[in-house]
GROMACS .gro file of C-alpha atoms in nm:
model
  331
    1MET     CA    1  -0.846   0.736  -1.239
    2SER     CA    2  -0.823   0.342  -1.339
    3VAL     CA    3  -0.675   0.142  -1.068
    4LYS     CA    4  -0.406  -0.081  -1.204
    5ILE     CA    5  -0.226  -0.396  -1.037
    6GLY     CA    6   0.126  -0.385  -1.241
    7GLU     CA    7   0.090  -0.281  -1.621
    8HIS     CA    8  -0.171  -0.492  -1.760
    9ILE     CA    9  -0.467  -0.518  -1.547
   10ASP     CA   10  -0.681  -0.245  -1.554
   11LEU     CA   11  -0.989  -0.260  -1.281
   12GLY     CA   12  -1.171   0.048  -1.378
   13GLU     CA   13  -1.241   0.300  -1.173
   14PHE     CA   14  -1.317   0.165  -0.806
   15PRO     CA   15  -1.310  -0.206  -0.848
   16LEU     CA   16  -1.544  -0.449  -0.605
   17LEU     CA   17  -1.350  -0.774  -0.615
   18LEU     CA   18  -1.489  -1.155  -0.417
   19ALA     CA   19  -1.309  -1.187  -0.166
   20PRO     CA   20  -1.115  -1.561  -0.174
   21MET     CA   21  -1.276  -1.788   0.038
   22GLU     CA   22  -1.256  -2.176   0.142
   23ASP     CA   23  -1.519  -2.412   0.036
   24VAL     CA   24  -1.708  -2.087  -0.105
   25SER     CA   25  -1.533  -1.890  -0.415
   26ASP     CA   26  -1.522  -2.200  -0.644
   27PRO     CA   27  -1.576  -2.171  -0.968
   28PRO     CA   28  -1.960  -2.205  -1.001
   29PHE     CA   29  -1.979  -1.942  -0.735
   30ARG     CA   30  -1.716  -1.736  -0.874
   31PHE     CA   31  -1.988  -1.784  -1.211
   32VAL     CA   32  -2.284  -1.598  -1.064
   33CYS     CA   33  -2.072  -1.356  -0.869
   34LYS     CA   34  -1.942  -1.266  -1.252
   35GLN     CA   35  -2.230  -1.268  -1.362
   36ASN     CA   36  -2.333  -1.013  -1.115
   37GLY     CA   37  -2.084  -0.766  -1.205
   38VAL     CA   38  -1.740  -0.844  -0.994
   39ASP     CA   39  -1.473  -0.697  -1.107
   40MET     CA   40  -1.177  -0.919  -0.966
   41MET     CA   41  -1.187  -1.231  -0.799
   42TYR     CA   42  -0.959  -1.517  -0.676
   43THR     CA   43  -0.951  -1.866  -0.599
   44GLU     CA   44  -1.033  -2.076  -0.304
   45PHE     CA   45  -0.641  -2.047  -0.118
   46ILE     CA   46  -0.455  -2.281  -0.199
   47SER     CA   47  -0.221  -2.504   0.029
   48SER     CA   48   0.168  -2.488  -0.113
   49GLU     CA   49   0.204  -2.806   0.052
   50GLY     CA   50  -0.068  -3.004  -0.127
   51LEU     CA   51   0.048  -2.808  -0.461
   52ILE     CA   52   0.401  -2.991  -0.426
   53ARG     CA   53   0.240  -3.297  -0.296
   54ASP     CA   54   0.031  -3.313  -0.629
   55ALA     CA   55  -0.300  -3.331  -0.373
   56ALA     CA   56  -0.580  -3.380  -0.610
   57LYS     CA   57  -0.803  -3.120  -0.405
   58SER     CA   58  -0.499  -2.851  -0.415
   59ARG     CA   59  -0.493  -2.910  -0.836
   60GLN     CA   60  -0.826  -2.873  -0.893
   61LYS     CA   61  -0.862  -2.537  -0.726
   62LEU     CA   62  -0.614  -2.405  -0.993
   63ASP     CA   63  -0.881  -2.450  -1.237
   64ILE     CA   64  -0.959  -2.130  -1.401
   65PHE     CA   65  -1.159  -1.970  -1.665
   66GLU     CA   66  -1.158  -1.753  -1.957
   67TYR     CA   67  -1.481  -1.552  -1.837
   68GLU     CA   68  -1.310  -1.518  -1.482
   69ARG     CA   69  -1.059  -1.306  -1.617
   70PRO     CA   70  -0.886  -1.107  -1.414
   71ILE     CA   71  -0.858  -1.363  -1.143
   72GLY     CA   72  -0.560  -1.463  -0.917
   73ILE     CA   73  -0.479  -1.770  -0.773
   74GLN     CA   74  -0.472  -1.742  -0.390
   75ILE     CA   75  -0.159  -1.944  -0.201
   76PHE     CA   76  -0.063  -1.980   0.159
   77GLY     CA   77   0.205  -2.178   0.301
   78SER     CA   78   0.463  -2.157   0.626
   79ASP     CA   79   0.733  -2.286   0.435
   80ILE     CA   80   0.948  -2.003   0.180
   81GLU     CA   81   1.106  -2.271  -0.045
   82HIS     CA   82   0.770  -2.426  -0.059
   83MET     CA   83   0.601  -2.093  -0.121
   84ARG     CA   84   0.818  -2.011  -0.396
   85GLN     CA   85   0.768  -2.348  -0.536
   86SER     CA   86   0.420  -2.323  -0.511
   87SER     CA   87   0.384  -1.990  -0.718
   88GLU     CA   88   0.583  -2.206  -0.988
   89ILE     CA   89   0.284  -2.421  -1.052
   90CYS     CA   90  -0.013  -2.125  -0.999
   91SER     CA   91   0.216  -1.953  -1.295
   92ALA     CA   92   0.193  -2.237  -1.517
   93ALA     CA   93  -0.217  -2.264  -1.420
   94ASN     CA   94  -0.215  -1.922  -1.624
   95PRO     CA   95  -0.396  -1.658  -1.373
   96ASP     CA   96  -0.364  -1.283  -1.426
   97LEU     CA   97  -0.204  -1.258  -1.086
   98ILE     CA   98  -0.088  -1.412  -0.749
   99ASP     CA   99  -0.216  -1.356  -0.404
  100ILE     CA  100  -0.075  -1.457  -0.050
  101ASN     CA  101  -0.255  -1.524   0.219
  102TYR     CA  102  -0.132  -1.347   0.538
  103GLY     CA  103  -0.473  -1.286   0.639
  104CYS     CA  104  -0.590  -1.631   0.752
  105PRO     CA  105  -0.727  -1.674   1.113
  106VAL     CA  106  -0.830  -2.031   1.127
  107LYS     CA  107  -0.614  -2.275   1.377
  108ASN     CA  108  -0.511  -2.510   1.129
  109VAL     CA  109  -0.361  -2.246   0.909
  110ALA     CA  110  -0.251  -2.020   1.154
  111CYS     CA  111  -0.119  -2.221   1.412
  112ARG     CA  112   0.084  -2.418   1.152
  113GLY     CA  113   0.292  -2.077   1.043
  114ALA     CA  114   0.063  -1.996   0.771
  115GLY     CA  115  -0.181  -1.713   0.689
  116ALA     CA  116  -0.235  -1.427   0.967
  117SER     CA  117   0.066  -1.654   1.169
  118LEU     CA  118   0.323  -1.435   0.941
  119LEU     CA  119   0.215  -1.147   1.106
  120GLN     CA  120   0.441  -1.226   1.386
  121ASP     CA  121   0.680  -1.250   1.210
  122ILE     CA  122   0.730  -0.954   0.935
  123ASP     CA  123   1.097  -1.067   0.860
  124LYS     CA  124   0.978  -1.399   0.718
  125MET     CA  125   0.695  -1.277   0.545
  126VAL     CA  126   0.921  -1.022   0.368
  127ALA     CA  127   1.139  -1.316   0.267
  128MET     CA  128   0.827  -1.546   0.137
  129THR     CA  129   0.657  -1.216  -0.037
  130LYS     CA  130   0.989  -1.172  -0.226
  131ALA     CA  131   1.079  -1.556  -0.349
  132VAL     CA  132   0.716  -1.575  -0.460
  133VAL     CA  133   0.760  -1.235  -0.613
  134GLU     CA  134   1.119  -1.344  -0.766
  135ALA     CA  135   1.032  -1.668  -0.896
  136THR     CA  136   0.654  -1.524  -1.098
  137HIS     CA  137   0.620  -1.338  -1.418
  138LEU     CA  138   0.295  -1.272  -1.298
  139PRO     CA  139   0.196  -0.950  -1.035
  140VAL     CA  140   0.184  -1.046  -0.682
  141THR     CA  141  -0.072  -0.934  -0.414
  142VAL     CA  142  -0.097  -0.985  -0.082
  143LYS     CA  143  -0.454  -1.007   0.150
  144THR     CA  144  -0.370  -0.988   0.519
  145ARG     CA  145  -0.527  -0.822   0.832
  146LEU     CA  146  -0.398  -0.530   1.086
  147GLY     CA  147  -0.178  -0.700   1.253
  148TRP     CA  148  -0.189  -1.042   1.501
  149ASP     CA  149  -0.356  -0.944   1.806
  150ASP     CA  150  -0.418  -0.565   1.946
  151SER     CA  151  -0.108  -0.524   2.062
  152THR     CA  152   0.085  -0.601   1.728
  153LYS     CA  153  -0.126  -0.398   1.470
  154ASN     CA  154   0.170  -0.392   1.214
  155VAL     CA  155  -0.010  -0.320   0.908
  156TYR     CA  156   0.176   0.023   0.851
  157GLU     CA  157   0.513  -0.196   0.811
  158VAL     CA  158   0.366  -0.473   0.630
  159ALA     CA  159   0.244  -0.219   0.341
  160GLU     CA  160   0.569  -0.018   0.306
  161ARG     CA  161   0.788  -0.349   0.341
  162LEU     CA  162   0.595  -0.567   0.097
  163GLN     CA  163   0.548  -0.321  -0.167
  164ASP     CA  164   0.910  -0.236  -0.169
  165ILE     CA  165   1.003  -0.588  -0.250
  166GLY     CA  166   0.752  -0.563  -0.587
  167ILE     CA  167   0.378  -0.649  -0.493
  168LYS     CA  168   0.168  -0.470  -0.675
  169ALA     CA  169  -0.193  -0.445  -0.492
  170LEU     CA  170  -0.261  -0.500  -0.106
  171SER     CA  171  -0.643  -0.596   0.051
  172ILE     CA  172  -0.650  -0.500   0.396
  173HIS     CA  173  -0.924  -0.684   0.632
  174GLY     CA  174  -1.016  -0.488   0.926
  175ARG     CA  175  -0.977  -0.675   1.162
  176THR     CA  176  -0.645  -0.844   1.409
  177ARG     CA  177  -0.616  -1.262   1.393
  178ALA     CA  178  -0.715  -1.258   1.747
  179GLN     CA  179  -1.077  -1.110   1.688
  180MET     CA  180  -1.078  -1.366   1.384
  181TYR     CA  181  -1.467  -1.228   1.197
  182LYS     CA  182  -1.638  -1.113   1.569
  183GLY     CA  183  -1.667  -0.745   1.681
  184GLN     CA  184  -1.647  -0.488   1.412
  185ALA     CA  185  -1.384  -0.442   1.149
  186ASP     CA  186  -1.187  -0.107   1.186
  187TRP     CA  187  -1.106   0.054   0.848
  188SER     CA  188  -0.970   0.346   0.978
  189MET     CA  189  -0.639   0.173   0.991
  190ILE     CA  190  -0.653   0.122   0.639
  191ARG     CA  191  -0.727   0.453   0.545
  192ASP     CA  192  -0.412   0.573   0.728
  193VAL     CA  193  -0.225   0.328   0.517
  194LYS     CA  194  -0.416   0.446   0.185
  195ARG     CA  195  -0.250   0.803   0.318
  196ASN     CA  196   0.074   0.717   0.380
  197PRO     CA  197   0.271   0.905   0.048
  198ARG     CA  198   0.528   0.617   0.109
  199VAL     CA  199   0.214   0.383  -0.035
  200LYS     CA  200   0.172   0.399  -0.441
  201ILE     CA  201   0.001   0.033  -0.505
  202PRO     CA  202  -0.351   0.011  -0.424
  203ILE     CA  203  -0.525  -0.064  -0.125
  204PHE     CA  204  -0.837  -0.252  -0.073
  205GLY     CA  205  -1.046  -0.254   0.221
  206ASN     CA  206  -1.189  -0.589   0.333
  207GLY     CA  207  -1.469  -0.656   0.650
  208ASP     CA  208  -1.808  -0.610   0.694
  209VAL     CA  209  -1.927  -0.421   0.345
  210ASP     CA  210  -2.298  -0.583   0.373
  211SER     CA  211  -2.505  -0.302   0.225
  212VAL     CA  212  -2.444  -0.063  -0.055
  213GLU     CA  213  -2.532   0.219   0.162
  214LYS     CA  214  -2.205   0.086   0.364
  215ALA     CA  215  -1.990   0.036   0.019
  216ALA     CA  216  -2.043   0.409  -0.061
  217ALA     CA  217  -1.979   0.550   0.284
  218TRP     CA  218  -1.692   0.388   0.339
  219ARG     CA  219  -1.568   0.442  -0.079
  220GLN     CA  220  -1.584   0.799   0.061
  221GLU     CA  221  -1.467   0.788   0.441
  222TYR     CA  222  -1.172   0.588   0.451
  223GLU     CA  223  -1.073   0.639   0.100
  224VAL     CA  224  -0.953   0.305  -0.038
  225ASP     CA  225  -0.878   0.191  -0.382
  226GLY     CA  226  -1.156  -0.072  -0.431
  227ILE     CA  227  -1.361  -0.305  -0.192
  228MET     CA  228  -1.270  -0.616  -0.139
  229ILE     CA  229  -1.653  -0.839  -0.036
  230GLY     CA  230  -1.662  -1.161   0.089
  231ARG     CA  231  -1.918  -1.345   0.332
  232ALA     CA  232  -2.200  -1.081   0.193
  233SER     CA  233  -2.187  -1.231  -0.115
  234ILE     CA  234  -2.297  -1.590  -0.046
  235GLY     CA  235  -2.626  -1.660  -0.151
  236TYR     CA  236  -2.632  -1.299  -0.270
  237PRO     CA  237  -2.394  -1.218  -0.543
  238TRP     CA  238  -2.679  -0.974  -0.625
  239ILE     CA  239  -2.467  -0.735  -0.404
  240PHE     CA  240  -2.168  -0.651  -0.636
  241ARG     CA  241  -2.454  -0.541  -0.964
  242GLU     CA  242  -2.639  -0.360  -0.685
  243VAL     CA  243  -2.317  -0.148  -0.549
  244LYS     CA  244  -2.227  -0.076  -0.914
  245HIS     CA  245  -2.602   0.073  -0.940
  246PHE     CA  246  -2.569   0.269  -0.629
  247PHE     CA  247  -2.217   0.417  -0.757
  248ALA     CA  248  -2.369   0.504  -1.067
  249THR     CA  249  -2.705   0.614  -0.993
  250GLY     CA  250  -2.731   0.738  -0.600
  251GLU     CA  251  -3.044   0.503  -0.659
  252ARG     CA  252  -3.099   0.190  -0.488
  253LEU     CA  253  -3.165  -0.139  -0.712
  254GLU     CA  254  -3.456  -0.325  -0.651
  255GLY     CA  255  -3.339  -0.677  -0.461
  256PRO     CA  256  -3.389  -1.015  -0.671
  257THR     CA  257  -3.709  -1.126  -0.703
  258ILE     CA  258  -3.788  -1.489  -0.618
  259ALA     CA  259  -3.784  -1.592  -0.953
  260GLU     CA  260  -3.431  -1.499  -0.995
  261ARG     CA  261  -3.331  -1.607  -0.667
  262VAL     CA  262  -3.449  -1.938  -0.799
  263GLU     CA  263  -3.299  -1.888  -1.156
  264VAL     CA  264  -2.899  -1.798  -0.980
  265CYS     CA  265  -2.931  -2.093  -0.760
  266ARG     CA  266  -3.026  -2.307  -1.049
  267THR     CA  267  -2.728  -2.186  -1.262
  268HIS     CA  268  -2.535  -2.221  -0.950
  269LEU     CA  269  -2.618  -2.591  -0.895
  270THR     CA  270  -2.599  -2.688  -1.260
  271LYS     CA  271  -2.239  -2.521  -1.313
  272SER     CA  272  -2.168  -2.756  -0.937
  273ILE     CA  273  -2.227  -3.066  -1.119
  274GLU     CA  274  -2.033  -2.970  -1.411
  275TRP     CA  275  -1.745  -2.896  -1.180
  276LYS     CA  276  -1.757  -3.148  -0.903
  277GLY     CA  277  -1.915  -3.432  -1.101
  278ASP     CA  278  -2.292  -3.512  -0.961
  279LYS     CA  279  -2.239  -3.668  -0.651
  280THR     CA  280  -2.000  -3.403  -0.523
  281GLY     CA  281  -2.174  -3.073  -0.701
  282ILE     CA  282  -2.505  -3.173  -0.538
  283PHE     CA  283  -2.369  -3.222  -0.165
  284GLU     CA  284  -2.148  -2.944  -0.184
  285MET     CA  285  -2.455  -2.709  -0.326
  286ARG     CA  286  -2.651  -2.762  -0.013
  287ARG     CA  287  -2.450  -2.525   0.214
  288HIS     CA  288  -2.570  -2.234  -0.027
  289TYR     CA  289  -2.969  -2.309  -0.043
  290ALA     CA  290  -3.023  -2.144   0.321
  291ASN     CA  291  -2.840  -1.822   0.204
  292TYR     CA  292  -3.007  -1.834  -0.132
  293PHE     CA  293  -3.375  -1.774   0.023
  294LYS     CA  294  -3.279  -1.629   0.310
  295GLY     CA  295  -3.571  -1.391   0.449
  296ILE     CA  296  -3.843  -1.562   0.338
  297PRO     CA  297  -4.124  -1.711   0.555
  298ASN     CA  298  -4.178  -2.034   0.617
  299PHE     CA  299  -3.877  -2.164   0.404
  300LYS     CA  300  -3.728  -2.421   0.655
  301GLU     CA  301  -3.950  -2.732   0.497
  302TYR     CA  302  -3.849  -2.641   0.148
  303ARG     CA  303  -3.455  -2.625   0.295
  304MET     CA  304  -3.453  -2.966   0.433
  305LYS     CA  305  -3.604  -3.124   0.141
  306LEU     CA  306  -3.346  -2.954  -0.082
  307VAL     CA  307  -3.022  -3.046   0.116
  308GLU     CA  308  -3.207  -3.440   0.140
  309LEU     CA  309  -3.248  -3.459  -0.223
  310MET     CA  310  -2.954  -3.619  -0.444
  311GLN     CA  311  -3.081  -3.609  -0.790
  312PHE     CA  312  -3.056  -3.301  -1.020
  313ASP     CA  313  -3.449  -3.286  -1.157
  314ASP     CA  314  -3.606  -3.342  -0.811
  315ILE     CA  315  -3.400  -3.059  -0.704
  316ILE     CA  316  -3.510  -2.856  -0.970
  317GLU     CA  317  -3.880  -2.968  -0.926
  318VAL     CA  318  -3.884  -2.816  -0.576
  319LEU     CA  319  -3.696  -2.516  -0.662
  320GLU     CA  320  -3.993  -2.498  -0.961
  321GLU     CA  321  -4.207  -2.524  -0.660
  322ILE     CA  322  -4.019  -2.231  -0.444
  323LYS     CA  323  -4.064  -2.008  -0.761
  324HIS     CA  324  -4.450  -2.081  -0.823
  325ASN     CA  325  -4.540  -2.081  -0.457
  326PHE     CA  326  -4.400  -1.793  -0.322
  327THR     CA  327  -4.411  -1.568  -0.607
  328GLU     CA  328  -4.737  -1.607  -0.570
  329GLU     CA  329  -4.751  -1.515  -0.191
  330VAL     CA  330  -4.519  -1.214  -0.268
  331ALA     CA  331  -4.785  -1.091  -0.575
   0.00000   0.00000   0.00000
């Protein structure tokens, strides 16, 4: 059976979603993930305050492209009226849905009363969500965590109450805010939410899915409607095609060759420059090189070169060198 968000977004039988990640899931990164079969993506999370102030960085994050659909714009904030206004601004950018972030654990978000902080005040979370739902014609979804800490795991209540005011899907990261990204994600509570007969909306699981085997095992064990993948896709957008291939055939797809890694890295760099301009595009790409070539022996020298260079042609030259030298070695 197809998984649907609202009336119009059909994600197929068991969708793979790209998690919204600050400073990562921008249009260049989303492009290479889309090429590798991801079913739905989200923008980086956008501050409602920034949107209302018309801050350039927040506005730029509203950029979405036709080939990315279906795509959601994710917003966060601590003020209900500002969240309502920002959902109107987002709706005008014409995404397929609006997602609210109630899961971000980082201090400068959670300690300002936004993100996962709302897990400490479910009444406010409900009021905020209701304001967003009523302000847009688009489906509204939510991403959250199990609770604020071990003594307040309230995701069951969150799921029921947010569904009751009209959200169309819920993504749950299997950790509390207190855990940040440490320890292991606990998906058993995600399964309990899914099993709740009152909960009719799609439930997506998130946290620690970093291999095809884990994706396949957890699909069965935790009964979710789809899986959201975040950190494991950084520098490895192939995870989406590998998981899909495994679901379809039960066989592991060969990992990307060095030539493929170089090619996708080059595409990512090119898109980064197209979207951000030469200087910023090249500078912000630096955080990705180590991930694209993870596990390759004696790569440090090349990584140092890549992060120092400021000219597109020079970077391409080093990438070609990598392709030539390491392909030969592997062969």
